Short mmCIF file of C-alpha atoms in Angstrom, two decimals:
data_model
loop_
_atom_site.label_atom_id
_atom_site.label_comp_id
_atom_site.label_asym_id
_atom_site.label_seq_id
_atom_site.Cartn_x
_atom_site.Cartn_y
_atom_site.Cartn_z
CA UNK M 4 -26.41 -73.62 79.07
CA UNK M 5 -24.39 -73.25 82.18
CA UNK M 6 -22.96 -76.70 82.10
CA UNK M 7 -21.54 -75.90 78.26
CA UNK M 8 -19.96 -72.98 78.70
CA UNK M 9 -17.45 -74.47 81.30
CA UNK M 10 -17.22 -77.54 78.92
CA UNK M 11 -16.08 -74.97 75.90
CA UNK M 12 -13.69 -73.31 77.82
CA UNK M 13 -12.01 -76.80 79.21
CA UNK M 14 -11.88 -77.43 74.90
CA UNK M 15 -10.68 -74.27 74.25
CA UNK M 16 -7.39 -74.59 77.03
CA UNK M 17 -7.20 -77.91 75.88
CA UNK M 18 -6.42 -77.25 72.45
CA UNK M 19 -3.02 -76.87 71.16
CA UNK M 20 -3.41 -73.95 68.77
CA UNK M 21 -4.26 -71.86 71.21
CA UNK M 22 -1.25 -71.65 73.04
CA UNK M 23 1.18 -68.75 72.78
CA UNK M 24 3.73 -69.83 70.47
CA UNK M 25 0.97 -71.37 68.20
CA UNK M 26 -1.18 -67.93 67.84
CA UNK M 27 0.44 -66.51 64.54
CA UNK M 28 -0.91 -69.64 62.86
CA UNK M 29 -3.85 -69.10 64.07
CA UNK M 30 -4.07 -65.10 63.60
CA UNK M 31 -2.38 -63.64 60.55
CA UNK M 32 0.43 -60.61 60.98
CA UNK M 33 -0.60 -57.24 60.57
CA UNK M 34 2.81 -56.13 59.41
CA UNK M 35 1.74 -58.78 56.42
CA UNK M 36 -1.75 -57.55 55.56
CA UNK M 37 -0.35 -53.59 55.83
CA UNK M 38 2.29 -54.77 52.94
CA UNK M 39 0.24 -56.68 51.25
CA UNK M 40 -2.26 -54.07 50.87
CA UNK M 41 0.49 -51.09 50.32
CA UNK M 42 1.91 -53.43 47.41
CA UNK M 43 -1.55 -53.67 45.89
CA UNK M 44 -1.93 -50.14 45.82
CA UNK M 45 1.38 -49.23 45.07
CA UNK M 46 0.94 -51.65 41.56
CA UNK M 47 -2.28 -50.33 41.11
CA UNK M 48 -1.21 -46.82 40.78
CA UNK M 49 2.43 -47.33 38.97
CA UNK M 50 -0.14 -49.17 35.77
CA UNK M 51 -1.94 -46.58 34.98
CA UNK M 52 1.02 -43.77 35.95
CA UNK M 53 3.38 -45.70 33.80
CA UNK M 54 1.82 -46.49 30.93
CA UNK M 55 1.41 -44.10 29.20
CA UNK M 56 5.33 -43.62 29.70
CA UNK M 57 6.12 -46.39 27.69
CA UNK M 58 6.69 -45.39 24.70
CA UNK M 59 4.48 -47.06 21.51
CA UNK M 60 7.60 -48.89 20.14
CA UNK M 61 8.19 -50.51 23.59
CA UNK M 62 4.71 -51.61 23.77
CA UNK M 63 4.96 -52.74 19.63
CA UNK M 64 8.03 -54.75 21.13
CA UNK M 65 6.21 -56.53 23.72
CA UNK M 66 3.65 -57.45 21.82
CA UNK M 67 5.06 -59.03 18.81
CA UNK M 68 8.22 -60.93 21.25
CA UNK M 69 5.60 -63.44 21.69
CA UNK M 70 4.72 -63.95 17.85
CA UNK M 71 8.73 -63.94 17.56
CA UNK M 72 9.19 -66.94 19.97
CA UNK M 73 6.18 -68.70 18.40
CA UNK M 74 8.19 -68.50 15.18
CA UNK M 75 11.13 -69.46 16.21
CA UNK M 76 9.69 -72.54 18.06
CA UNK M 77 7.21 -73.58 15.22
CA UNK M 78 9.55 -72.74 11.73
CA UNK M 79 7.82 -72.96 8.14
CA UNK M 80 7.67 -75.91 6.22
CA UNK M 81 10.07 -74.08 3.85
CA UNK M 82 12.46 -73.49 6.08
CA UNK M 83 12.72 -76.95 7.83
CA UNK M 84 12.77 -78.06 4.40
CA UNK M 85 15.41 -75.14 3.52
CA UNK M 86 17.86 -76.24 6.23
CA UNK M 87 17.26 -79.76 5.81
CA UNK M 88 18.75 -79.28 2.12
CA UNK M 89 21.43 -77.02 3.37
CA UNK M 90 22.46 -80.03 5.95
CA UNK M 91 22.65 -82.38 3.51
CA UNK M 92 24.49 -80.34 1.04
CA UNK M 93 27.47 -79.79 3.90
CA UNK M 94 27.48 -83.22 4.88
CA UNK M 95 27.79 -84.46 1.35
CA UNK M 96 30.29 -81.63 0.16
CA UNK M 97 32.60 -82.74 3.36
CA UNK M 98 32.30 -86.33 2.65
CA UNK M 99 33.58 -85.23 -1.18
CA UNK M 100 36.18 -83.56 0.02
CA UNK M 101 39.01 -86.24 -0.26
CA UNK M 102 41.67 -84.72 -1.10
CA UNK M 103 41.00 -81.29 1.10
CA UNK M 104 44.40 -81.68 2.84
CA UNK M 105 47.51 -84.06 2.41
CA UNK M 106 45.67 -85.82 5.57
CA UNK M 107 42.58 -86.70 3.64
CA UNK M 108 42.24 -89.97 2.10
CA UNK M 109 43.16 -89.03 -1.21
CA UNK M 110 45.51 -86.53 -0.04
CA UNK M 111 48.42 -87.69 -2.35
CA UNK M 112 46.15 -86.85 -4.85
CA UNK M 113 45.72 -82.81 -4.87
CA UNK M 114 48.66 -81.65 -6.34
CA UNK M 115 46.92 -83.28 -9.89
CA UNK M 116 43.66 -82.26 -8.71
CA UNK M 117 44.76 -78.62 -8.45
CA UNK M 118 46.18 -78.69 -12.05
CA UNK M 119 43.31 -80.20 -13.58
CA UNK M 120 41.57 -76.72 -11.83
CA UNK M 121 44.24 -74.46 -13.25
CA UNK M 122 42.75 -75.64 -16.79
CA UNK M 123 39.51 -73.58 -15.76
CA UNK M 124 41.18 -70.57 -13.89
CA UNK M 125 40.20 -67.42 -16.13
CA UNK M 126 43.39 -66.53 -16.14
CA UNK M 127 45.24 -68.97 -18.17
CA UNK M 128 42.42 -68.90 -20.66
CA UNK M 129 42.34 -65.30 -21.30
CA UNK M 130 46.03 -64.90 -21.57
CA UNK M 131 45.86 -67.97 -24.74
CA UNK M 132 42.74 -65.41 -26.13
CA UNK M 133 44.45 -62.46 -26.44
CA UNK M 134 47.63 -64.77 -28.11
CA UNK M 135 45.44 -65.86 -30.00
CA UNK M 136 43.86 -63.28 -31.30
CA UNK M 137 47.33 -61.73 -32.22
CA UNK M 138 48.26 -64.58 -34.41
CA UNK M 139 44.79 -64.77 -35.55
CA UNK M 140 44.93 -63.45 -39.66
CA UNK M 141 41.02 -64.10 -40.36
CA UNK M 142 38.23 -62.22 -39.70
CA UNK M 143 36.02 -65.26 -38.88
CA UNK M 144 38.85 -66.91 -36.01
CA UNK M 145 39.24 -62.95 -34.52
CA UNK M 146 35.25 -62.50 -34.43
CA UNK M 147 35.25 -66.02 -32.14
CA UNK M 148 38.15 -64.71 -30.16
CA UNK M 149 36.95 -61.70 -29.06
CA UNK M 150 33.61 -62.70 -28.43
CA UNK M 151 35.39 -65.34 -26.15
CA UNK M 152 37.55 -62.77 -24.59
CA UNK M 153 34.36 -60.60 -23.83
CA UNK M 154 32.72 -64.42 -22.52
CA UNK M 155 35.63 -64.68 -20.16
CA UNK M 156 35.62 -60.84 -18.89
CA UNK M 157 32.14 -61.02 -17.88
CA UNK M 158 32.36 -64.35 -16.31
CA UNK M 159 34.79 -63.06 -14.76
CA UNK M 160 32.92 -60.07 -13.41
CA UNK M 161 29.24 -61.77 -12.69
CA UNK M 162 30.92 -64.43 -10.19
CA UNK M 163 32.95 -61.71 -8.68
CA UNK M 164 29.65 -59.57 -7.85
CA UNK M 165 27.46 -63.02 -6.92
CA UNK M 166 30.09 -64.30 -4.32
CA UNK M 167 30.67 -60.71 -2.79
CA UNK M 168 26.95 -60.76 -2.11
CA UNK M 169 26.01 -64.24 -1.48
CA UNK M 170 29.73 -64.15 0.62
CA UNK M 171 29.01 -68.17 1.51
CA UNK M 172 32.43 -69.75 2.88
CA UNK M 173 33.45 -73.53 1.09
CA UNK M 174 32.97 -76.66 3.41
CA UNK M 175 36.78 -76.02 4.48
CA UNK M 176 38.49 -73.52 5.84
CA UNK M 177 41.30 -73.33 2.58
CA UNK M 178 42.39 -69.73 1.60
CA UNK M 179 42.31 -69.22 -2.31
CA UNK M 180 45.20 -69.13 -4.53
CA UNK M 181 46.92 -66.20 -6.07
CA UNK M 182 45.07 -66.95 -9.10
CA UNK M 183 41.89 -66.65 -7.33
CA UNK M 184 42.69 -63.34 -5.53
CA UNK M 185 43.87 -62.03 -9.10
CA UNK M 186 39.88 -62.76 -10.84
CA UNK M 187 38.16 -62.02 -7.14
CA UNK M 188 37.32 -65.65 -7.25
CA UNK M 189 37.43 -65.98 -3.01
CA UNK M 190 34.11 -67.12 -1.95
CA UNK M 191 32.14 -70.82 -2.64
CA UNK M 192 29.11 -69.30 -4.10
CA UNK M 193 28.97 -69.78 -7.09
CA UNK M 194 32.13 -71.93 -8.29
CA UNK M 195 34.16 -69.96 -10.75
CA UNK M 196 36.26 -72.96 -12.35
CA UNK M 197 32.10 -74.41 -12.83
CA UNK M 198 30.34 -71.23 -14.57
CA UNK M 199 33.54 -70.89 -16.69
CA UNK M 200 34.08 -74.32 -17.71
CA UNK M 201 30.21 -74.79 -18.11
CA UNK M 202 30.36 -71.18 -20.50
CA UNK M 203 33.04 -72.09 -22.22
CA UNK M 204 32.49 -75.62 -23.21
CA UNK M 205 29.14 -74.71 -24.63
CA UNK M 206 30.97 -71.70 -26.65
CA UNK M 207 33.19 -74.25 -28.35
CA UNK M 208 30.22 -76.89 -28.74
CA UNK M 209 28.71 -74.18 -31.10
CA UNK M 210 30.91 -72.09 -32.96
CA UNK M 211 33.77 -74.66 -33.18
CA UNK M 212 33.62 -77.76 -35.82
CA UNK M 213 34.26 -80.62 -33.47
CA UNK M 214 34.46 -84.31 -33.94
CA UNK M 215 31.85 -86.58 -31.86
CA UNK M 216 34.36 -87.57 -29.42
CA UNK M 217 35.87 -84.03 -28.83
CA UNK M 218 32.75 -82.85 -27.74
CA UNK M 219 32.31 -85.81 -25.53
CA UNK M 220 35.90 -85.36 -24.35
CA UNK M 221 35.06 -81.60 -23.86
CA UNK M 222 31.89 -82.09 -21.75
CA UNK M 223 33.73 -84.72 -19.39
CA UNK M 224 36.40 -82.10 -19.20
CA UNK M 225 33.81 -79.58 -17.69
CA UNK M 226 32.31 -81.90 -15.36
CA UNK M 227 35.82 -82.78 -14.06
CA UNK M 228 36.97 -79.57 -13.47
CA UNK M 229 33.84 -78.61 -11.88
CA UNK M 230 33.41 -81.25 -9.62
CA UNK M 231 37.23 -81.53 -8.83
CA UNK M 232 36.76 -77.87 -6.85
CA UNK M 233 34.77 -80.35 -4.50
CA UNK M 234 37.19 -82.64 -4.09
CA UNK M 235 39.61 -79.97 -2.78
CA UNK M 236 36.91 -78.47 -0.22
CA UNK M 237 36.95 -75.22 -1.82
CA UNK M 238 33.19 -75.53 -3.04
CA UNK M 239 29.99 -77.52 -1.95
CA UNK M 240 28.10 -79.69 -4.45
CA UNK M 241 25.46 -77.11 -4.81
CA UNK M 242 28.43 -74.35 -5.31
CA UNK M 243 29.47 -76.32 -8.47
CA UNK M 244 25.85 -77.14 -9.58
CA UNK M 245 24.48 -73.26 -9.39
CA UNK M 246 28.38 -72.63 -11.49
CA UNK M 247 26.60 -74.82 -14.29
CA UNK M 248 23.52 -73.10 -14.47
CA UNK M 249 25.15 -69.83 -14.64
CA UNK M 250 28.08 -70.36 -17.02
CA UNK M 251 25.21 -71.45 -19.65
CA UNK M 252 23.33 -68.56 -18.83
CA UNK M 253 26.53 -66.25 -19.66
CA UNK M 254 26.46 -67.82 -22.99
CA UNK M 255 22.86 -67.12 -23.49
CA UNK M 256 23.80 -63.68 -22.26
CA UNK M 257 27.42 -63.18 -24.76
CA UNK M 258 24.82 -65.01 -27.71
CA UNK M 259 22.48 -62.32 -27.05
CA UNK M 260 25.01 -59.19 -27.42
CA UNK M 261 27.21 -60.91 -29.96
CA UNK M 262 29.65 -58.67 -31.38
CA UNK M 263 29.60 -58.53 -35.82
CA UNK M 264 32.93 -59.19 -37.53
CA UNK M 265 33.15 -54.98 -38.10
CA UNK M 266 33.16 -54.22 -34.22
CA UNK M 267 35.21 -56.60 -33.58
CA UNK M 268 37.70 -54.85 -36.53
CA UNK M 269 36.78 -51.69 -35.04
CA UNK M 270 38.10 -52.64 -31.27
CA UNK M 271 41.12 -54.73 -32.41
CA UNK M 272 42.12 -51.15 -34.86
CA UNK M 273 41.48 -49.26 -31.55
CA UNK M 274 43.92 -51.80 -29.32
#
């Protein structure tokens, strides 16, 4: 026993960590243990102390940001599908777009592009009803005509109140024509020129007598016109399409509250 204590102690100056500079490694700071243990304590009494500070809405907040992220990171399968459509649609109404500006490819091309939209402006066609309908001597032609004229007016209207809400921009940035300020037609959806066409070509399908190639002539006329609002860049494909679908159900709609020959008599005594 006395033999290994002098042999420890020979160890002990022989090893390195035990000289001075090397002794913090060895021994930890107090300084560190004191703040350590002050942060601890400090933490532990701010939790309980502040939580019932928070209020419940902050707490409802940090609860559901995790659900929020986890939604964002991991969409629906509607909504990939959703925006996959809504990419393609873009892409494809851009690519249409040929004659959006005199730099496009068929650029040379949109002055007669515009004028074959003029033919479906509401404007043009209600000022030829109401001409019509002053010339008109029969009770049968002023019935159609002022059925048409109330066809046109609400077209006119439903678009107007769709685009304000909807309030979807066209594929290019192209400001509207005077003609489209004057019937509110300034937004993409839905296309005007396509619910109006769409309304009116069925209108004259069934209450006008029309040879077999008029009516072919008049359907290719619709489809033109509608699809000619792409080539400018003031409407996407789906634009045009949803115009279609809701310029046959304004005819449903004008079939449904269709004015007799005696109001019509009535109104046109009135005016």
């Amino acid at each position: 026993m006395p033999a290994s204590q002098p042999r420890s102690r020979a160890r002990d100056r022989n090893n390195v960590l035990n000289r001075a500079e090397f002794l913090s490694l060895n021994q930890p700071l107090k300084g560190n243990q004191e703040s350590r243990s002050s942060g601890r304590k400090q933490s532990g009494q701010a939790g309980p102390a502040g939580a019932p500070n928070s209020s419940p809405k902050e707490r409802r907040q940090s609860q559901q940001l995790p659900e929020e992220d986890c939604m964002q990171l991991n969409p629906s399968f509607k909504g990939i599908a959703f925006n996959s459509l809504l990419a393609i649609d873009i892409c494809m109404s851009k690519r249409l777009g040929v004659c959006a500006n005199r730099a496009s490819s068929w650029g040379g091309a949109r002055s007669m592009i515009n004028l074959l939209g003029i033919t479906g402006h509401g404007i043009p066609w209600i000022a030829g009803t109401l001409i019509c309908l002053v010339k008109s001597s029969t009770l049968a032609g002023q019935e159609v005509l002022m059925n048409l004229l109330l066809a046109l007016l609400l077209d006119i209207m439903i678009v107007a109140g769709l685009q304000k809400l909807a309030k979807r921009k066209g594929p290019y940035d192209i400001n509207p024509g005077l003609l489209d300020y004057l019937t509110m037609d300034t937004y993409a959806f839905p296309a005007g020129h396509a619910s109006r066409v769409a309304m009116l070509s069925k209108f004259f399908l069934n209450h006008l007598v029309l040879a077999i190639p008029l009516r072919i002539l008049l359907v290719l006329w619709a489809l033109c016109v509608g699809f000619s609002r792409v080539m400018i860049g003031r409407h996407h494909i789906t634009d045009v399409l949803s115009g279609f679908v809701f310029g046959y159900l304004q005819f449903r709609l004008v079939e449904l509250i269709w004015m007799s020959s005696n109001t019509c008599q009535m109104l046109i005594s009135i005016w």
